[in-house]
Amino acid sequence: MLLRRILLALLLVASLFLLAWGALPGAVGSKVQTISRGEMQLSTPSAEPGTPAPAVPEERRLTLQWPATLRQGDANRFVVLRLAAEDELVTPTVSLEGEESSTEPVLIPDVYDTHNVMAEARLDIAGLAVAPDEQVSLSLRPGETVEFRWNVRAGEIGAYKGTAWLYLRFLPLDGGPESREALNAMDIEICTVNFLGIGGPAARLMGAAGVFIGGLFGFGDLLRGVRWLRKSLRRNEAHDAA
């Protein structure tokens, strides 16, 4: 009887550990950068001499998040690239030298007046299954956030390095030739792990099965323990009352 209880207790402890290891979220990596208007400007010169080329009218915050640790076999773990508009617009200025230094605003044309703007992104990371595995295009509108999500999955343990690429594509409203600008490239690294050769899905399955079996065969012992505890409390109450 004692050996049986010890084995059931060990089974429950090991099962709970596997269940927790397989279910708890892993480490998450993150990078944040600010993208200025000058980085989101057409490289082609303006039609009017002396006038700056059109640009996206607000600064943007570029955020990349990814699972730094990935359990082998796990699905539904995402790399997320988000390009969000900053809350405050920053007016570009130019310094003028003279008897008194001063700054004057630079009027940069709004690219949305003349172009449709598309944000395009792809994730390159060899050794991992990535979905979608092709380049994704989303419309970039004033003040709106665009978000790219890639589901990543690993079949083998190891360290995998990759790059998230982001481009802007400008499509003239007058039907002229479009242009494409590389905006940013951010490197990531994902470490895939297992526990004694057990991946995430197997660990969750084994842990849940162990807890169920341990609870099923140990239910009688648990019930007897509860009854013994209740009797002990009643005896203590009766002793205190006397």
CSV table of C-alpha atoms in Angstrom, one decimal:
chain,number,residue,atom,x,y,z
A,1,MET,CA,0.0,0.0,0.0
A,2,LEU,CA,2.8,2.4,0.9
A,3,LEU,CA,4.7,1.7,-2.3
A,4,ARG,CA,1.6,2.2,-4.3
A,5,ARG,CA,1.0,5.6,-2.8
A,6,ILE,CA,4.6,6.6,-3.4
A,7,LEU,CA,4.4,5.6,-7.0
A,8,LEU,CA,1.1,7.5,-7.5
A,9,ALA,CA,2.7,10.6,-5.9
A,10,LEU,CA,5.7,10.4,-8.2
A,11,LEU,CA,3.5,10.0,-11.2
A,12,LEU,CA,1.4,13.0,-10.2
A,13,VAL,CA,4.5,15.2,-9.6
A,14,ALA,CA,6.1,14.1,-12.9
A,15,SER,CA,2.9,14.6,-14.8
A,16,LEU,CA,2.3,18.1,-13.4
A,17,PHE,CA,5.8,19.1,-14.3
A,18,LEU,CA,5.4,17.9,-17.9
A,19,LEU,CA,2.0,19.6,-18.1
A,20,ALA,CA,3.5,22.9,-16.8
A,21,TRP,CA,6.6,22.7,-19.0
A,22,GLY,CA,4.5,22.1,-22.1
A,23,ALA,CA,1.8,24.7,-21.3
A,24,LEU,CA,3.6,27.7,-19.8
A,25,PRO,CA,4.6,30.4,-22.3
A,26,GLY,CA,8.2,30.6,-23.3
A,27,ALA,CA,10.6,33.6,-23.5
A,28,VAL,CA,9.6,36.4,-25.9
A,29,GLY,CA,12.1,38.6,-27.8
A,30,SER,CA,11.2,42.2,-28.8
A,31,LYS,CA,12.7,45.1,-30.8
A,32,VAL,CA,11.4,48.6,-31.2
A,33,GLN,CA,12.5,51.3,-33.6
A,34,THR,CA,11.3,54.7,-34.6
A,35,ILE,CA,11.0,55.3,-38.4
A,36,SER,CA,11.3,58.9,-39.4
A,37,ARG,CA,9.5,60.6,-42.3
A,38,GLY,CA,12.8,60.8,-44.1
A,39,GLU,CA,13.0,57.0,-44.1
A,40,MET,CA,9.5,56.8,-45.7
A,41,GLN,CA,10.2,59.2,-48.5
A,42,LEU,CA,10.2,58.6,-52.2
A,43,SER,CA,13.7,58.3,-53.6
A,44,THR,CA,12.6,59.8,-56.9
A,45,PRO,CA,13.0,63.6,-57.0
A,46,SER,CA,9.9,65.9,-56.9
A,47,ALA,CA,8.5,67.1,-60.1
A,48,GLU,CA,9.1,70.7,-58.9
A,49,PRO,CA,12.8,71.7,-58.5
A,50,GLY,CA,13.6,72.6,-54.9
A,51,THR,CA,10.6,70.8,-53.5
A,52,PRO,CA,11.3,67.8,-51.3
A,53,ALA,CA,10.0,64.4,-52.5
A,54,PRO,CA,6.7,63.3,-51.0
A,55,ALA,CA,6.8,61.2,-47.8
A,56,VAL,CA,4.5,59.5,-45.3
A,57,PRO,CA,3.2,62.4,-43.1
A,58,GLU,CA,3.8,60.8,-39.7
A,59,GLU,CA,6.6,59.1,-37.9
A,60,ARG,CA,6.1,55.4,-37.3
A,61,ARG,CA,7.0,53.0,-34.5
A,62,LEU,CA,8.2,49.6,-35.7
A,63,THR,CA,7.9,46.7,-33.3
A,64,LEU,CA,9.0,43.2,-33.8
A,65,GLN,CA,8.1,40.4,-31.3
A,66,TRP,CA,9.0,36.7,-31.6
A,67,PRO,CA,9.2,33.5,-29.5
A,68,ALA,CA,12.8,33.5,-28.3
A,69,THR,CA,12.3,29.9,-27.0
A,70,LEU,CA,10.1,27.5,-29.0
A,71,ARG,CA,9.2,24.0,-27.8
A,72,GLN,CA,9.7,21.4,-30.5
A,73,GLY,CA,6.5,20.6,-32.3
A,74,ASP,CA,4.6,23.6,-31.0
A,75,ALA,CA,2.3,25.4,-33.4
A,76,ASN,CA,0.5,28.7,-33.0
A,77,ARG,CA,3.6,30.6,-32.0
A,78,PHE,CA,3.9,33.8,-33.9
A,79,VAL,CA,6.4,36.4,-35.1
A,80,VAL,CA,4.6,39.7,-35.2
A,81,LEU,CA,5.8,42.8,-37.1
A,82,ARG,CA,3.8,46.0,-36.4
A,83,LEU,CA,4.1,49.4,-38.0
A,84,ALA,CA,2.1,51.9,-35.9
A,85,ALA,CA,1.7,55.7,-36.2
A,86,GLU,CA,3.3,57.8,-33.5
A,87,ASP,CA,0.9,59.8,-31.3
A,88,GLU,CA,2.6,63.1,-32.0
A,89,LEU,CA,3.7,64.4,-35.4
A,90,VAL,CA,7.2,65.8,-35.6
A,91,THR,CA,7.5,68.8,-38.0
A,92,PRO,CA,10.8,68.6,-39.9
A,93,THR,CA,12.9,71.8,-39.5
A,94,VAL,CA,16.0,73.2,-41.1
A,95,SER,CA,18.5,75.4,-39.3
A,96,LEU,CA,19.3,78.8,-40.8
A,97,GLU,CA,22.6,80.5,-40.0
A,98,GLY,CA,23.0,84.2,-39.8
A,99,GLU,CA,23.2,86.9,-37.1
A,100,GLU,CA,20.6,85.0,-35.2
A,101,SER,CA,20.2,81.3,-35.5
A,102,SER,CA,16.7,80.1,-36.2
A,103,THR,CA,14.8,77.1,-37.5
A,104,GLU,CA,12.1,77.0,-40.1
A,105,PRO,CA,9.7,74.2,-40.9
A,106,VAL,CA,10.3,72.2,-44.0
A,107,LEU,CA,7.1,71.5,-46.0
A,108,ILE,CA,7.3,67.9,-47.2
A,109,PRO,CA,4.5,66.9,-49.5
A,110,ASP,CA,2.1,64.3,-48.3
A,111,VAL,CA,2.7,61.1,-50.3
A,112,TYR,CA,-1.0,60.1,-49.8
A,113,ASP,CA,-2.1,63.0,-52.0
A,114,THR,CA,-0.3,61.4,-55.0
A,115,HIS,CA,0.2,57.7,-54.2
A,116,ASN,CA,-1.3,54.6,-52.7
A,117,VAL,CA,1.2,53.2,-50.2
A,118,MET,CA,1.6,49.5,-49.6
A,119,ALA,CA,3.6,48.0,-46.7
A,120,GLU,CA,5.2,44.7,-47.7
A,121,ALA,CA,7.0,42.2,-45.4
A,122,ARG,CA,8.5,38.7,-45.4
A,123,LEU,CA,10.2,36.5,-42.8
A,124,ASP,CA,13.3,34.6,-43.8
A,125,ILE,CA,14.4,31.9,-41.3
A,126,ALA,CA,16.0,28.7,-42.6
A,127,GLY,CA,15.1,25.5,-40.7
A,128,LEU,CA,11.7,26.5,-39.4
A,129,ALA,CA,8.3,26.1,-41.0
A,130,VAL,CA,6.9,29.6,-41.6
A,131,ALA,CA,3.3,30.4,-42.7
A,132,PRO,CA,2.8,32.4,-44.8
A,133,ASP,CA,6.1,31.7,-46.4
A,134,GLU,CA,5.6,34.3,-49.2
A,135,GLN,CA,5.8,38.1,-49.1
A,136,VAL,CA,2.7,39.8,-47.6
A,137,SER,CA,1.3,43.2,-48.7
A,138,LEU,CA,-1.0,45.4,-46.7
A,139,SER,CA,-2.4,48.9,-47.4
A,140,LEU,CA,-0.8,51.6,-45.3
A,141,ARG,CA,-3.2,54.4,-44.5
A,142,PRO,CA,-2.7,57.6,-42.6
A,143,GLY,CA,-2.7,57.1,-38.8
A,144,GLU,CA,-3.5,53.4,-39.1
A,145,THR,CA,-1.4,50.4,-37.9
A,146,VAL,CA,-0.4,47.5,-40.1
A,147,GLU,CA,0.5,44.2,-38.6
A,148,PHE,CA,2.2,41.1,-40.1
A,149,ARG,CA,2.0,37.7,-38.4
A,150,TRP,CA,3.9,34.6,-39.2
A,151,ASN,CA,3.2,31.2,-37.6
A,152,VAL,CA,6.5,29.4,-36.9
A,153,ARG,CA,7.0,25.8,-36.1
A,154,ALA,CA,10.2,23.7,-35.5
A,155,GLY,CA,10.6,20.0,-36.1
A,156,GLU,CA,14.2,19.8,-34.7
A,157,ILE,CA,15.9,21.4,-31.8
A,158,GLY,CA,18.6,24.0,-32.4
A,159,ALA,CA,19.2,27.8,-32.8
A,160,TYR,CA,17.7,29.4,-35.9
A,161,LYS,CA,18.6,32.9,-37.1
A,162,GLY,CA,16.4,34.8,-39.4
A,163,THR,CA,15.4,38.3,-40.7
A,164,ALA,CA,12.1,40.2,-40.9
A,165,TRP,CA,12.2,42.4,-44.0
A,166,LEU,CA,9.9,45.5,-44.5
A,167,TYR,CA,9.4,47.5,-47.7
A,168,LEU,CA,7.2,50.3,-48.8
A,169,ARG,CA,5.7,50.3,-52.3
A,170,PHE,CA,4.4,53.6,-53.8
A,171,LEU,CA,1.8,53.4,-56.5
A,172,PRO,CA,1.1,56.7,-58.2
A,173,LEU,CA,-2.6,57.7,-58.5
A,174,ASP,CA,-2.0,59.0,-62.0
A,175,GLY,CA,-0.9,55.5,-63.2
A,176,GLY,CA,2.8,56.3,-63.4
A,177,PRO,CA,5.6,53.8,-62.7
A,178,GLU,CA,5.6,52.5,-59.1
A,179,SER,CA,8.6,52.5,-56.8
A,180,ARG,CA,9.7,50.2,-54.0
A,181,GLU,CA,11.9,51.2,-51.0
A,182,ALA,CA,13.6,48.9,-48.5
A,183,LEU,CA,12.5,50.3,-45.1
A,184,ASN,CA,14.0,48.0,-42.5
A,185,ALA,CA,15.5,44.6,-41.8
A,186,MET,CA,15.5,43.2,-38.2
A,187,ASP,CA,17.4,40.1,-37.2
A,188,ILE,CA,15.9,37.5,-34.8
A,189,GLU,CA,17.1,34.2,-33.2
A,190,ILE,CA,14.8,31.4,-32.1
A,191,CYS,CA,16.0,28.5,-29.9
A,192,THR,CA,14.0,25.3,-30.2
A,193,VAL,CA,14.1,23.0,-27.1
A,194,ASN,CA,12.6,19.8,-25.8
A,195,PHE,CA,12.7,17.9,-22.5
A,196,LEU,CA,14.5,14.6,-22.6
A,197,GLY,CA,13.5,14.2,-26.2
A,198,ILE,CA,9.8,15.2,-25.5
A,199,GLY,CA,8.4,18.1,-27.5
A,200,GLY,CA,5.6,20.4,-26.4
A,201,PRO,CA,2.5,18.5,-27.7
A,202,ALA,CA,3.8,15.2,-26.3
A,203,ALA,CA,4.6,16.8,-23.0
A,204,ARG,CA,1.1,18.2,-22.6
A,205,LEU,CA,-0.5,14.9,-23.6
A,206,MET,CA,1.6,12.8,-21.3
A,207,GLY,CA,1.2,15.3,-18.4
A,208,ALA,CA,-2.6,15.4,-18.8
A,209,ALA,CA,-2.8,11.6,-19.1
A,210,GLY,CA,-0.6,11.2,-16.0
A,211,VAL,CA,-2.7,13.5,-13.9
A,212,PHE,CA,-5.9,11.7,-15.0
A,213,ILE,CA,-4.5,8.3,-14.2
A,214,GLY,CA,-3.0,9.4,-10.9
A,215,GLY,CA,-6.2,11.0,-9.9
A,216,LEU,CA,-8.3,8.0,-11.0
A,217,PHE,CA,-6.2,5.4,-9.0
A,218,GLY,CA,-5.5,7.8,-6.1
A,219,PHE,CA,-9.0,9.0,-5.6
A,220,GLY,CA,-9.7,6.4,-2.9
A,221,ASP,CA,-6.6,7.4,-1.0
A,222,LEU,CA,-7.6,11.0,-1.3
A,223,LEU,CA,-11.1,10.3,-0.1
A,224,ARG,CA,-9.8,8.4,2.9
A,225,GLY,CA,-7.4,11.1,3.7
A,226,VAL,CA,-10.2,13.7,3.7
A,227,ARG,CA,-12.3,11.6,6.0
A,228,TRP,CA,-9.4,11.1,8.4
A,229,LEU,CA,-8.8,14.8,8.4
A,230,ARG,CA,-12.4,15.6,9.2
A,231,LYS,CA,-12.5,13.1,12.1
A,232,SER,CA,-9.3,14.5,13.5
A,233,LEU,CA,-10.7,18.0,13.4
A,234,ARG,CA,-13.9,16.8,15.2
A,235,ARG,CA,-11.9,15.1,17.9
A,236,ASN,CA,-9.9,18.3,18.5
A,237,GLU,CA,-13.1,20.4,18.7
A,238,ALA,CA,-14.6,17.9,21.2
A,239,HIS,CA,-11.4,17.9,23.3
A,240,ASP,CA,-11.3,21.7,23.3
A,241,ALA,CA,-15.0,21.9,24.3
A,242,ALA,CA,-14.4,19.5,27.3
